[in-house]
Coordinates of C-alpha atoms in Angstrom, one line a residue:
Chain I
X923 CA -30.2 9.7 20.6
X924 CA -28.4 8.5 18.0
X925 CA -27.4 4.6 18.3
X926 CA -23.2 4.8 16.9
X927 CA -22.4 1.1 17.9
X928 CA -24.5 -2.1 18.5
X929 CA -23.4 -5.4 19.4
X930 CA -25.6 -8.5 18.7
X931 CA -25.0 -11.4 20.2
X932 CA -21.6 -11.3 19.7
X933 CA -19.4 -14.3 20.4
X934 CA -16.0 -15.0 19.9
X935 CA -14.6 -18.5 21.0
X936 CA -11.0 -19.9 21.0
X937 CA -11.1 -23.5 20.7
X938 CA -13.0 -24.6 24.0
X939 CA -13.2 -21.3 25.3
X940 CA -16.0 -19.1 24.7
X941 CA -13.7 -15.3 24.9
X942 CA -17.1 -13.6 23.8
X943 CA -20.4 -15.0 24.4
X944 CA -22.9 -13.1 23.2
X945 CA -23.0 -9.8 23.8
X946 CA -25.6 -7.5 23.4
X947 CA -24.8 -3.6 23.8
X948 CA -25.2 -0.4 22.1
X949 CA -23.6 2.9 22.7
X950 CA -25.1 5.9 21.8
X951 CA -23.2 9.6 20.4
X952 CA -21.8 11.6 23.4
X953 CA -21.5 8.7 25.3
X954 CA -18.1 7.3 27.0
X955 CA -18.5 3.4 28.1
X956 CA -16.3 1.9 30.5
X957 CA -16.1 -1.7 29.1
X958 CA -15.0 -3.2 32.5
X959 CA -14.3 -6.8 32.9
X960 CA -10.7 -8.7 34.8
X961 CA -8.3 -9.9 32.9
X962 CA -8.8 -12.5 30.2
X963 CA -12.8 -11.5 30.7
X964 CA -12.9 -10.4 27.1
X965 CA -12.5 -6.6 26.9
X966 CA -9.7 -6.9 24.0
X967 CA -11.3 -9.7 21.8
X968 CA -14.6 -7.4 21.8
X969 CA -12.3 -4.7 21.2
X970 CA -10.8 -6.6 18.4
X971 CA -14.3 -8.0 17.0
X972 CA -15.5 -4.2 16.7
X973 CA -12.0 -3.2 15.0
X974 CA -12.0 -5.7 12.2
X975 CA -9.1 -7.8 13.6
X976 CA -11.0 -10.6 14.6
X977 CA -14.0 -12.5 13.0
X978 CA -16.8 -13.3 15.6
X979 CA -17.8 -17.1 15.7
X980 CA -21.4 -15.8 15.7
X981 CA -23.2 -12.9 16.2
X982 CA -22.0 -9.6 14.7
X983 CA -21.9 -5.9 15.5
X984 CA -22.7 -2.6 13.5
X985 CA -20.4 0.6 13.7
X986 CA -22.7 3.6 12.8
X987 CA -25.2 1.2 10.9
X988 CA -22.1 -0.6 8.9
X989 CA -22.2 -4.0 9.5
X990 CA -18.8 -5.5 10.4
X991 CA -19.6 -8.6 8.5
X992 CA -20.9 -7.5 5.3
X993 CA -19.4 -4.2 5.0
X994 CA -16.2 -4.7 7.3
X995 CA -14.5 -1.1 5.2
X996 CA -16.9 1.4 6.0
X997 CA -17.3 0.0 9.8
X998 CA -13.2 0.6 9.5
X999 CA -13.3 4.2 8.1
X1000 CA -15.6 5.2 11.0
X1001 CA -13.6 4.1 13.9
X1002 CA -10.6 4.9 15.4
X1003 CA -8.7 2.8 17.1
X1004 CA -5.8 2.3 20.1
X1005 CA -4.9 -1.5 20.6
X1006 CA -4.1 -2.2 23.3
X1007 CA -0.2 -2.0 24.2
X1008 CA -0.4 0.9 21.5
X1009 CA 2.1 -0.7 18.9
X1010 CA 4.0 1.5 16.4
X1011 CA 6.0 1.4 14.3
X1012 CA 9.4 2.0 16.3
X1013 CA 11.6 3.0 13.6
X1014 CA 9.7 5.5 12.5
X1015 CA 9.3 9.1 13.4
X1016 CA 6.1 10.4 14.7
X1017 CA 5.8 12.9 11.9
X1018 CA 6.8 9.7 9.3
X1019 CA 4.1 7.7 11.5
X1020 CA 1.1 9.6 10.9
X1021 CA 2.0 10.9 7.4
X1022 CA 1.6 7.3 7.0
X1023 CA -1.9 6.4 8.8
X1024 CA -3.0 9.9 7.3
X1025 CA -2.4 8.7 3.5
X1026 CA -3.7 5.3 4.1
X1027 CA -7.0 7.2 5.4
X1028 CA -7.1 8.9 2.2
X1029 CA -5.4 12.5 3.0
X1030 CA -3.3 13.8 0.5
X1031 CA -1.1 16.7 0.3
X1032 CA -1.6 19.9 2.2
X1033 CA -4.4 18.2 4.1
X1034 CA -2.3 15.2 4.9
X1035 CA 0.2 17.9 6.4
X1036 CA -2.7 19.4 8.4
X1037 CA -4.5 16.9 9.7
X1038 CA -1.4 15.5 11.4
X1039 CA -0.4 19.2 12.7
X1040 CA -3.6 19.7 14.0
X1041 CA -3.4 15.9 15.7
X1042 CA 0.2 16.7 17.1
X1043 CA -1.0 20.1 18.2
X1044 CA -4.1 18.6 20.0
X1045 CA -2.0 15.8 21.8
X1046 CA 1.3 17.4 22.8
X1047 CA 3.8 16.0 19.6
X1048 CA 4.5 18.7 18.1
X1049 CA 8.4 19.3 19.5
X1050 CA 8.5 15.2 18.9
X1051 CA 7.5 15.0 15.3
X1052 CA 10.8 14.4 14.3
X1053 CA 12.2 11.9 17.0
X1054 CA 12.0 8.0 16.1
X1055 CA 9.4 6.7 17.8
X1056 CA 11.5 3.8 19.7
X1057 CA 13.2 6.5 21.5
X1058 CA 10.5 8.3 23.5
X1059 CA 8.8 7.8 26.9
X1060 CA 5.5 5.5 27.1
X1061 CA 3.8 8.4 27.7
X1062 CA 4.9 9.9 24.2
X1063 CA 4.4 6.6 22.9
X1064 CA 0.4 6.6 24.1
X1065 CA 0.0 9.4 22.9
X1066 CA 1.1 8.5 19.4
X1067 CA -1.2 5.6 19.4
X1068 CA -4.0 8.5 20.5
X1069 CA -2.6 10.7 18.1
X1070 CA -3.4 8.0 14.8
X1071 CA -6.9 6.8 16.4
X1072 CA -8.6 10.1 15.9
X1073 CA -6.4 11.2 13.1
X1074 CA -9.9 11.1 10.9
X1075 CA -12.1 12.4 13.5
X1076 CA -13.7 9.4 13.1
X1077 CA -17.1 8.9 15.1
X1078 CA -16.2 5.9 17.2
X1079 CA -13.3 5.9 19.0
X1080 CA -12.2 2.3 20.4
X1081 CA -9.8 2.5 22.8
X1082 CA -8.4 -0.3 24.7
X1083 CA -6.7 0.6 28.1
X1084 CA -5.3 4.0 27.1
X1085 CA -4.0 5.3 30.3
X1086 CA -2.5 1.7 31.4
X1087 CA 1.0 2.6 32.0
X1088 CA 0.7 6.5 32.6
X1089 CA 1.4 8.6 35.4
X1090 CA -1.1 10.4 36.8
X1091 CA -0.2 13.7 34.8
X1092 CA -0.6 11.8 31.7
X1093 CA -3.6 10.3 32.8
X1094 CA -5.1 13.7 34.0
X1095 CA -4.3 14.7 30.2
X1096 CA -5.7 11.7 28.4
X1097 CA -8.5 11.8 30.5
X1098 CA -9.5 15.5 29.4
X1099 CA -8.8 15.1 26.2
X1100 CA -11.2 12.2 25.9
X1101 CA -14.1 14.5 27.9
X1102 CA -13.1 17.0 25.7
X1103 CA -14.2 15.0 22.6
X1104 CA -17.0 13.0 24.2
X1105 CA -20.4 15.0 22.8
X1106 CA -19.3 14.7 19.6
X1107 CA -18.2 10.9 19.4
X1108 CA -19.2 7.5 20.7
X1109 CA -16.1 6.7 23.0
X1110 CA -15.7 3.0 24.1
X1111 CA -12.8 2.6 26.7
X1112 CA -11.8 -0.8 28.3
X1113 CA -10.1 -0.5 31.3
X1114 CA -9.3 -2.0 35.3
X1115 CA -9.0 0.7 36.3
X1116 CA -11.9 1.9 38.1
X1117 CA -11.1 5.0 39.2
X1118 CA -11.0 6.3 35.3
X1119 CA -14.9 5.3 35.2
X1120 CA -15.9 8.0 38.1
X1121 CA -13.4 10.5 35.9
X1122 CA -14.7 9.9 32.4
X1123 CA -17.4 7.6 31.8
X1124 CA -21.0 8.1 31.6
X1125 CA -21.9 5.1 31.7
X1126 CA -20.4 1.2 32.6
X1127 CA -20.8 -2.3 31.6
X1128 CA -18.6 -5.3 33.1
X1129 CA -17.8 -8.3 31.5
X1130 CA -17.0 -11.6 32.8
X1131 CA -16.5 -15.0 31.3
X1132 CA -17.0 -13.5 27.9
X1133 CA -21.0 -12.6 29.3
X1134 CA -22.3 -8.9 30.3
X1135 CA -22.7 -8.9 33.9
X1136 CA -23.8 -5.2 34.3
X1137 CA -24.3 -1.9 32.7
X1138 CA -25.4 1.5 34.0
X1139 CA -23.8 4.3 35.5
X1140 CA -21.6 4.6 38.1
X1141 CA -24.6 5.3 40.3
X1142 CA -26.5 1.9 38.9
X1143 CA -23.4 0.0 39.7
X1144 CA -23.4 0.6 42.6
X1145 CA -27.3 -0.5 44.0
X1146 CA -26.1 -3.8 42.6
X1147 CA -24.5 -4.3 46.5
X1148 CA -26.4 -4.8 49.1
X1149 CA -25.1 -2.3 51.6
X1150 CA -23.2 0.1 49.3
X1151 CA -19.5 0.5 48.6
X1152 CA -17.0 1.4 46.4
X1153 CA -16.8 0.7 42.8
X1154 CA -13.8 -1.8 43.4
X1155 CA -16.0 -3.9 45.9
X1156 CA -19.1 -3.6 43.6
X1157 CA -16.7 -5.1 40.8
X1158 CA -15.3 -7.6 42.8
X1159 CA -18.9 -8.6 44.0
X1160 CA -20.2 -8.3 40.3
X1161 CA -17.4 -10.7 38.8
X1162 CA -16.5 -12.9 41.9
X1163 CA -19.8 -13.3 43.9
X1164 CA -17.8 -12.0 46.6
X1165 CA -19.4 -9.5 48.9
X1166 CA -16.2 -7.2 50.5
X1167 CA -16.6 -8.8 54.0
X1168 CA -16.0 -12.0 52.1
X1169 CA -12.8 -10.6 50.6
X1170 CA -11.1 -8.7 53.1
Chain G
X928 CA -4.4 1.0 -5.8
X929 CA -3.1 3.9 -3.3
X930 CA -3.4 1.8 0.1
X931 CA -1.0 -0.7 -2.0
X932 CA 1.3 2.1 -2.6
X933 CA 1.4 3.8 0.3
X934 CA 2.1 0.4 2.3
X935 CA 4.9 -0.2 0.0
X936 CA 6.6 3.0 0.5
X937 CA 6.7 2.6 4.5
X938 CA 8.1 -0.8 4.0
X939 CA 10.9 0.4 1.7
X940 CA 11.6 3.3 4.2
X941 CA 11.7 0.5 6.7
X942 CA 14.5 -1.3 5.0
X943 CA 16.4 1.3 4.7
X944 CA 16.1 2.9 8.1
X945 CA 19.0 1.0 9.5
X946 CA 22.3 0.3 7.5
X947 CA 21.0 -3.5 7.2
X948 CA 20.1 -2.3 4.2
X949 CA 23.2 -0.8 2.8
X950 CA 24.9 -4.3 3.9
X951 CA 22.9 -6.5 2.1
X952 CA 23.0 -4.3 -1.3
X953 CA 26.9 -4.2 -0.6
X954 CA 26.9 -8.3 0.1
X955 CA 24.7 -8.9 -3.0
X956 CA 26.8 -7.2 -5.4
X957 CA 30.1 -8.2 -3.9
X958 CA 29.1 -11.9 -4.2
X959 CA 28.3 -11.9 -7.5
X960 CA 31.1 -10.2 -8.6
X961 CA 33.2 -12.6 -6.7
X962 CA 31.2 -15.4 -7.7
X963 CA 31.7 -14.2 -11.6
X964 CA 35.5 -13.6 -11.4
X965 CA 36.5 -16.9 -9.0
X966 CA 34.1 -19.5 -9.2
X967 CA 33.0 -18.2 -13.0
X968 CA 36.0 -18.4 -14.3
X969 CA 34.8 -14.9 -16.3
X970 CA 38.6 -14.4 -17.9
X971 CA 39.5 -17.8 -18.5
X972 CA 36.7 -18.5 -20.5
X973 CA 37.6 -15.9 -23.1
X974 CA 33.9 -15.3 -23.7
X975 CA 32.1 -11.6 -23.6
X976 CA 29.2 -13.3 -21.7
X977 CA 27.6 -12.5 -17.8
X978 CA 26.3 -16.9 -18.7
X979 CA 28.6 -17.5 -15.7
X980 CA 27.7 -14.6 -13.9
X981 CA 24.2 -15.0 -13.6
X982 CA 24.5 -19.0 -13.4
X983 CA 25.5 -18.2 -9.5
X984 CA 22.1 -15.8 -8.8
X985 CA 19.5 -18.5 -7.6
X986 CA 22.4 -20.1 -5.1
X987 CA 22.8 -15.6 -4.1
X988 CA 19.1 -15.5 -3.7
X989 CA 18.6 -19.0 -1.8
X990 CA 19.9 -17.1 1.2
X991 CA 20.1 -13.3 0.4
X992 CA 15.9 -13.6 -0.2
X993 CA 14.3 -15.3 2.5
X994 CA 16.7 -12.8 4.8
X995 CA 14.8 -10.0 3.1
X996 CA 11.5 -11.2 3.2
X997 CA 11.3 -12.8 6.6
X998 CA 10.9 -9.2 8.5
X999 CA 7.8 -8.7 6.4
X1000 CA 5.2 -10.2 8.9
X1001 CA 6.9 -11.9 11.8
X1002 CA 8.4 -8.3 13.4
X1003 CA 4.4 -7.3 12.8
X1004 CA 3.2 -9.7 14.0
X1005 CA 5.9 -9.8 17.0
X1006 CA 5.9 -6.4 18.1
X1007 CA 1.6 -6.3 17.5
X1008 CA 1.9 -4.0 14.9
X1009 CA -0.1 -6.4 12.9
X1010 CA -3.2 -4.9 15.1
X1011 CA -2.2 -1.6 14.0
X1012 CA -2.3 -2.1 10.5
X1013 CA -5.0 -4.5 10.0
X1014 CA -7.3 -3.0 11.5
X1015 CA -7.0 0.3 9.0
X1016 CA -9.3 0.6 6.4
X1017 CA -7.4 -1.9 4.1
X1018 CA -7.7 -5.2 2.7
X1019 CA -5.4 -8.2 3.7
X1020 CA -4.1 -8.1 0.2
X1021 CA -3.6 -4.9 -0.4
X1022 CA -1.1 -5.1 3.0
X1023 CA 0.3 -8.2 1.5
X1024 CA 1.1 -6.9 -2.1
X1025 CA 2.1 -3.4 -0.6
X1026 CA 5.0 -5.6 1.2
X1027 CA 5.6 -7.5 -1.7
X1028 CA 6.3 -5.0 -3.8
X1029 CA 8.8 -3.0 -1.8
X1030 CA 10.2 -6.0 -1.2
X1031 CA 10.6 -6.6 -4.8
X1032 CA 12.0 -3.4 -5.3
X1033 CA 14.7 -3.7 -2.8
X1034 CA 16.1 -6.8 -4.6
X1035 CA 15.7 -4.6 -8.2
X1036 CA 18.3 -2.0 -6.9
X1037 CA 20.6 -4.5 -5.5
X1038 CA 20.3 -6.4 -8.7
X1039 CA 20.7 -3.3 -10.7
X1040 CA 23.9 -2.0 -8.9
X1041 CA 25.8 -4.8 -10.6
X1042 CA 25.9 -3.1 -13.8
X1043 CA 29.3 -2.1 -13.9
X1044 CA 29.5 -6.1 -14.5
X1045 CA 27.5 -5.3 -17.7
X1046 CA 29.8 -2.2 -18.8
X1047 CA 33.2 -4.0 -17.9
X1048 CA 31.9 -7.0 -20.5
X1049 CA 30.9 -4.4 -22.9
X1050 CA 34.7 -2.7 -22.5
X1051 CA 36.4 -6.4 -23.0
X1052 CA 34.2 -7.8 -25.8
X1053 CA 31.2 -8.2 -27.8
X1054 CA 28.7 -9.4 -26.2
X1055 CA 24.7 -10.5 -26.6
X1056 CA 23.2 -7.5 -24.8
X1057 CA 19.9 -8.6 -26.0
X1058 CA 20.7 -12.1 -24.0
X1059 CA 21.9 -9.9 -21.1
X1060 CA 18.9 -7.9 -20.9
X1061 CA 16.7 -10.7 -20.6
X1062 CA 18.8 -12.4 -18.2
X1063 CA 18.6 -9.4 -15.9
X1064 CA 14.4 -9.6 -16.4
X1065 CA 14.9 -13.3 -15.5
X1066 CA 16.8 -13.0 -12.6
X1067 CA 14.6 -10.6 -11.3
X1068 CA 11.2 -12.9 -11.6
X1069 CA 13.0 -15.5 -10.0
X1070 CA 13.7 -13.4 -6.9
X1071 CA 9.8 -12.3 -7.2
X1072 CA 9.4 -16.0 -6.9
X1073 CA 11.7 -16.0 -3.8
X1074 CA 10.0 -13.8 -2.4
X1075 CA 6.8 -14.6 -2.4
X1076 CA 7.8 -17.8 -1.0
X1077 CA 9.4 -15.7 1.6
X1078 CA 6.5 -14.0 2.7
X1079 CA 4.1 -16.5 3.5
X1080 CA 6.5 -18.2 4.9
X1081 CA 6.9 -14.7 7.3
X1082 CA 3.2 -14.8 7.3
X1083 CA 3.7 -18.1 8.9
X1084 CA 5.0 -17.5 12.5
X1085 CA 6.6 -14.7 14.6
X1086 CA 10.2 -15.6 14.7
X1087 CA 12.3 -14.1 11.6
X1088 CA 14.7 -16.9 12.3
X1089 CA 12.5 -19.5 11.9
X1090 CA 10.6 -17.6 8.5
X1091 CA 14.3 -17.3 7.3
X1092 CA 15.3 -21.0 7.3
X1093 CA 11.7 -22.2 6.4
X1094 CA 11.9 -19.9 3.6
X1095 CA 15.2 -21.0 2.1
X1096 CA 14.4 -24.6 2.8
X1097 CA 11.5 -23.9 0.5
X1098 CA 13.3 -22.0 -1.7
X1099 CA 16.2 -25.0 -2.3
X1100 CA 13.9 -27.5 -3.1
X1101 CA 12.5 -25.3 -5.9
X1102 CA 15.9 -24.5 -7.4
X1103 CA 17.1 -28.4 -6.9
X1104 CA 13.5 -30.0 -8.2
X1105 CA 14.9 -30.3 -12.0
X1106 CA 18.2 -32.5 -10.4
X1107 CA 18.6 -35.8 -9.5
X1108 CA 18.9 -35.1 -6.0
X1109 CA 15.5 -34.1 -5.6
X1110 CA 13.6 -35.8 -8.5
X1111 CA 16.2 -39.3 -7.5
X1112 CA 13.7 -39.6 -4.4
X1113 CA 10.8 -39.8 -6.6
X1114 CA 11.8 -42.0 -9.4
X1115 CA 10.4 -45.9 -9.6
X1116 CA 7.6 -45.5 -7.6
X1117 CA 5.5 -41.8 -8.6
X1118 CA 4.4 -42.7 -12.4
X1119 CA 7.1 -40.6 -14.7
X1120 CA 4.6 -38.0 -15.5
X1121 CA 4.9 -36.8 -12.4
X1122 CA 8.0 -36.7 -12.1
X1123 CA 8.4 -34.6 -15.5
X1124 CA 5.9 -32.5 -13.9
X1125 CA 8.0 -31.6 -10.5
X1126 CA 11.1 -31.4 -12.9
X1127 CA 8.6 -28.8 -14.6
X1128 CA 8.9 -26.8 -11.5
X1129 CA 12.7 -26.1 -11.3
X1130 CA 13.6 -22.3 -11.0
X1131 CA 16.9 -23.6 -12.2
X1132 CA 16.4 -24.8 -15.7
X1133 CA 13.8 -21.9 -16.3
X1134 CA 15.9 -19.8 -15.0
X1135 CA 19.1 -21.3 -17.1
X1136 CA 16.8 -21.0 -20.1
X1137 CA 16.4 -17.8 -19.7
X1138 CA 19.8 -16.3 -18.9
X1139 CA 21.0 -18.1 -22.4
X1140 CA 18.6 -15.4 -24.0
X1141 CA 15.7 -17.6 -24.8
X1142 CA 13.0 -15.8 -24.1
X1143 CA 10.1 -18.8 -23.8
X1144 CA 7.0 -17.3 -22.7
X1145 CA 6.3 -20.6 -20.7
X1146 CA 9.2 -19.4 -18.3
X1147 CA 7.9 -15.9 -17.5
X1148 CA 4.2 -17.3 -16.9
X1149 CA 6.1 -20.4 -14.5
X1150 CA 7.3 -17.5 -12.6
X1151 CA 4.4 -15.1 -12.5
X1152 CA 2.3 -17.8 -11.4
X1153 CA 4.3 -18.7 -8.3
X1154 CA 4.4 -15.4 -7.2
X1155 CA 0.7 -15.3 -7.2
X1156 CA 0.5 -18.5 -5.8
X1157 CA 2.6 -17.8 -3.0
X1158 CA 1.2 -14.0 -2.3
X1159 CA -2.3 -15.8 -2.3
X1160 CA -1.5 -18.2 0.0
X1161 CA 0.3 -15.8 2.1
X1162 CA -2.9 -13.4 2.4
X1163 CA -5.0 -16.5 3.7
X1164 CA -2.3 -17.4 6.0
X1165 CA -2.2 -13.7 7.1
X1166 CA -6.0 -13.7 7.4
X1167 CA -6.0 -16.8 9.1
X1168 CA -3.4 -16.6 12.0
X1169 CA -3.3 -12.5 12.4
X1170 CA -4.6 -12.8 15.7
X1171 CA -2.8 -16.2 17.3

């Protein structure tokens, strides 16, 4: 297997609070993590670490052996990205849009043309191309943001709560497109939603408190409770201490 | 090199997606023509010489600048674009001096569409076109100056309102630091060195200089070394608060 993305010791902190504290995870090709975690347990600073937005206080990471540190561009060039929220920009037309992120990753010409047909083609944008991008749904708008992250069929794809928002059409799509793409990428998607890591991932981790909690597959997950359950009681027993009985 | 250009050609589209654009050029060269003609006195003075017309361009760019440049990173940074385009494989600068320049560019074709001012004084008189010409070169460092100040001061928080006044706060006490009003404050107690040296740092007597058709390389470097200043100091701010 090949190792795509490794965290080490990661740690990001704001001030007093440690939003990252250090992380240890790799994520091999053809897998899709479910990077798990409530809110404000770190999923988008890590997210942001691994995408170049952020420094980390200490530790780094490596994307496909690049170092994010020392050698920040290249760790950029292999990774797409969706932030979360999916920001655009609004006054622009799709097609303007990715004309834009397709010359800034170095297409040019009849290739820049392509690549963004064969991006609107793959995710639904093709009668859109020409509307301004403030004016559509949130689903067109996701899909933009999709639509630019794997623009360079990069071999990471970061993407941080894709199908937050959608309705369960959308999500049904976004969900088979990411299977669709999964053997041939390393696919790291933070989300709350649990029911999206039973659809798509092959494996979990949840975060709490900036720490790794837990990590395996669904399966795994789920011996961590005593008694069985669902995924959202093994979560809440993972990140609260609280066993279902205690919560219901 | 390409990253620079391609950034700059999106944030030139950008301006002139909506008609704010088209108002600003129209305000720009409205102003200065009615600045030239009223406040100039342009035919009373008899003279076949834009002196007056240009004399009014720092007070036009005090507040027509920083309104230009103070989009540049707080709507990114507001609407989280900043995210977006950070985390492409580009360098801070590059996003900075992409900006920059279509910034830059904007105030060249607003500056440029007031050449019928330069063909009317051609059609009434005589005048220095060699003085004129590096006038308009002058006027348009100073509002590269401007800007630059402009965008780190956009760098500098997420409300446009607040980059616009911090900007042309900045902006006036670099056109006032060769007056009294400003360099007043300082005398008797800051040794007079000092005080030369702030006076040094006037855009309005470099520009002045300038616009009487001396061309003192001393002025041009003043003004190509506050741009860089201010673009540097605007890709460490940038670097520094993307994320807060």
């Amino acid at each position: 297997m090949t190792v795509m993305v490794e965290l080490d010791h990661l740690s990001r902190s704001f001030g007093e609070l440690r939003a990252v504290d250090g992380i240890n995870l790799t994520v091999n090709k053809g897998e899709v993590l479910g990077f798990l975690g409530p809110n404000g347990a770190g999923k988008t600073t890590t997210m942001r670490m691994l995408a170049g937005f952020l420094k980390p206080t200490s530790g780094t990471a490596r994307v496909c052996g690049h170092d994010i540190l020392t050698d920040g561009m290249r760790a950029k060039q292999m990774l797409g990205y969706l932030p979360e929220g999916s920001p655009t920009y609004d006054d622009m037309t799709v097609g303007a849009f990715l004309r834009f992120i397709a010359e800034i990753r170095g297409y040019t010409g009849s290739e820049r043309q392509s690549r963004v047909d064969l991006v609107a083609q793959r995710l639904a944008l093709t009668d859109v191309l020409d509307r301004p991008i403030e004016l559509l749904s949130k689903g067109y708008r996701r899909r933009v943001g999709l639509a630019q992250s794997i623009l360079h069929d990069p071999p990471v794809l970061l993407l941080d709560e894709p199908t937050d928002g959608l309705d369960p059409n959308q999500k049904h799509e976004v969900r088979t497109l990411i299977a669709a793409m999964a053997p041939e990428k390393a696919i790291i998607i933070s989300t709350h939603i649990l029911e999206e890591v039973e659809a798509v991932c092959t494996r979990a981790v949840i975060i709490g408190h900036g720490k790794l909690l837990a990590d395996g597959t669904a399966e795994q997950l789920r011996a961590n409770l005593p008694g069985g359950g669902s995924l959202d009681d093994v979560f809440r027993f993972i990140t609260t201490g609280n066993a279902p009985q205690a919560a219901a | 090199m390409n990253h620079i250009r391609t950034i700059a050609k999106r944030e030139l589209s950008a301006y002139f997606a909506t008609p704010v654009a088209f108002i600003f050029i129209a305000i720009f060269v409205a102003l200065s023509g009615a600045f030239n003609f009223y406040l100039g006195h342009f035919f009373d003075r008899n003279q076949a010489s834009l002196e007056g017309f240009f004399s009014y361009h720092p007070w036009l760019y005090l507040l027509l600048v920083p309104a230009v440049a103070m989009r540049l990173w707080a709507e990114e940074r507001k609407s989280g674009t900043i995210e977006q385009l950070l985390t492409l494989p580009i360098t801070t600068a590059e996003a900075v001096l992409g900006k920059f320049l279509a910034a830059w560019l904007f105030c060249g074709i607003a500056l440029a569409l007031t050449f019928p001012m330069w063909i009317t004084v051609n059609v009434l008189g005589e005048p220095d076109n060699a003085a004129i010409a590096v006038s308009y070169i002058g006027s348009f460092l100073m509002s590269g100056a401007f800007l630059a100040i402009g965008i780190c001061m956009s760098a500098l928080t997420r409300n446009q309102i607040v980059a616009f006044i911090a900007a042309a706060v900045t902006c006036f006490v670099f056109i006032m630091s060769g007056l009294d009003i400003v360099l007043g404050a300082f005398r008797g107690w800051v040794t007079p060195a000092l005080v030369d040296t702030l006076a040094s740092f006037s855009f309005l007597s470099r520009f002045s200089s300038l616009t009487r058709g001396v061309v003192d390389l001393r002025d041009i470097i003043f003004f190509a070394s506050m741009m860089a200043f201010w673009l540097f100091t605007a890709v460490v701010v940038v670097d520094v608060k993307k994320a807060a």
